[in-house]
């Protein structure tokens, strides 16, 4: 059974610092991994999708890497801003499913001015 | 930009009552999903729907739950007889044609409170 873990559970950094968020998964039979942002009491906003054949994906200040064989993904957010404060979730799509996503518990990020 | 729309944003219901949560997925998407998030817990998969039928469901999705796409645009989740433990945020999601290289887009959620 797939288990998705995100470490740390919470993170506080001063504005301008780079953020590094980790996601690990136990079953490498995935076809993609997706990173989301969730603001308190709100929905999930998709940030990046990495297909299993890719090693990296970039969007603006965001960069996500994927090492499928070791079951790890890392989300880097460069030059953090207070507006980056949110919970970041990773989710993996299993090869034996119809697009079902298995979520981690998230990393709660606070960027202080 | 196209988005997934969910209504209502918040619903309060008495235990034992039926509720219907509504979603309008992005128009050219083919795969539809319901997830839920109990306060303080992980987002959990409930059900996937493709080609007008359920393609996969979790253990949570028992006989009290049903889904429907009645008119080609709406996608609904019905809970027949709500329990206190059904209180959660319910998210609808949709994906475009292929599973591998398309993102899942989520709605803003419906907060269901069972009293």
mmCIF file of C-alpha atoms in Angstrom, chain A residues 30-91:
data_model
loop_
_atom_site.group_PDB
_atom_site.id
_atom_site.type_symbol
_atom_site.label_atom_id
_atom_site.label_comp_id
_atom_site.label_asym_id
_atom_site.label_seq_id
_atom_site.Cartn_x
_atom_site.Cartn_y
_atom_site.Cartn_z
ATOM 1 C CA UNK A 30 3.698 5.872 -9.994
ATOM 2 C CA UNK A 31 2.952 7.663 -13.232
ATOM 3 C CA UNK A 32 3.199 11.184 -11.860
ATOM 4 C CA UNK A 33 3.555 13.349 -8.777
ATOM 5 C CA UNK A 34 1.739 16.619 -8.226
ATOM 6 C CA UNK A 35 2.471 19.444 -5.783
ATOM 7 C CA UNK A 36 -0.388 21.551 -4.433
ATOM 8 C CA UNK A 37 -0.790 24.618 -2.285
ATOM 9 C CA UNK A 38 -3.629 24.853 0.250
ATOM 10 C CA UNK A 39 -4.550 28.048 2.065
ATOM 11 C CA UNK A 40 -6.458 27.693 5.382
ATOM 12 C CA UNK A 41 -10.010 26.495 4.781
ATOM 13 C CA UNK A 42 -9.572 26.648 1.022
ATOM 14 C CA UNK A 43 -9.200 24.339 -1.944
ATOM 15 C CA UNK A 44 -6.113 22.835 -3.535
ATOM 16 C CA UNK A 45 -4.200 24.847 -6.102
ATOM 17 C CA UNK A 46 -2.014 22.819 -8.434
ATOM 18 C CA UNK A 47 1.576 24.072 -8.550
ATOM 19 C CA UNK A 48 3.534 21.538 -10.569
ATOM 20 C CA UNK A 49 3.086 18.132 -12.156
ATOM 21 C CA UNK A 50 6.070 15.846 -12.734
ATOM 22 C CA UNK A 51 5.608 12.780 -14.887
ATOM 23 C CA UNK A 52 7.404 9.630 -13.767
ATOM 24 C CA UNK A 53 9.770 9.878 -16.753
ATOM 25 C CA UNK A 54 10.875 13.390 -15.760
ATOM 26 C CA UNK A 55 13.532 14.375 -13.251
ATOM 27 C CA UNK A 56 12.579 18.010 -12.824
ATOM 28 C CA UNK A 57 9.869 20.573 -13.500
ATOM 29 C CA UNK A 58 10.033 24.344 -13.124
ATOM 30 C CA UNK A 59 7.489 27.143 -12.898
ATOM 31 C CA UNK A 60 8.703 30.612 -11.989
ATOM 32 C CA UNK A 61 10.277 30.491 -8.523
ATOM 33 C CA UNK A 62 9.203 26.875 -8.071
ATOM 34 C CA UNK A 63 11.289 23.861 -8.975
ATOM 35 C CA UNK A 64 10.352 20.269 -8.240
ATOM 36 C CA UNK A 65 12.583 17.246 -8.607
ATOM 37 C CA UNK A 66 11.650 13.591 -8.709
ATOM 38 C CA UNK A 67 13.783 10.537 -7.978
ATOM 39 C CA UNK A 68 11.375 7.688 -8.572
ATOM 40 C CA UNK A 69 13.805 4.915 -7.725
ATOM 41 C CA UNK A 70 14.457 6.297 -4.254
ATOM 42 C CA UNK A 71 10.852 7.396 -3.758
ATOM 43 C CA UNK A 72 11.555 11.089 -3.245
ATOM 44 C CA UNK A 73 10.476 14.466 -4.531
ATOM 45 C CA UNK A 74 11.630 17.883 -3.418
ATOM 46 C CA UNK A 75 9.908 21.213 -3.965
ATOM 47 C CA UNK A 76 12.206 24.259 -3.956
ATOM 48 C CA UNK A 77 10.748 27.740 -3.628
ATOM 49 C CA UNK A 78 13.314 30.438 -4.319
ATOM 50 C CA UNK A 79 13.408 33.779 -2.506
ATOM 51 C CA UNK A 80 10.377 33.148 -0.325
ATOM 52 C CA UNK A 81 7.756 35.851 0.255
ATOM 53 C CA UNK A 82 5.097 36.232 2.969
ATOM 54 C CA UNK A 83 2.502 35.349 0.306
ATOM 55 C CA UNK A 84 4.084 31.886 0.070
ATOM 56 C CA UNK A 85 2.736 31.095 3.547
ATOM 57 C CA UNK A 86 0.423 28.100 3.106
ATOM 58 C CA UNK A 87 0.351 24.320 3.422
ATOM 59 C CA UNK A 88 2.083 22.459 0.601
ATOM 60 C CA UNK A 89 0.850 18.987 -0.296
ATOM 61 C CA UNK A 90 2.401 16.372 -2.523
ATOM 62 C CA UNK A 91 0.315 13.650 -4.123
#
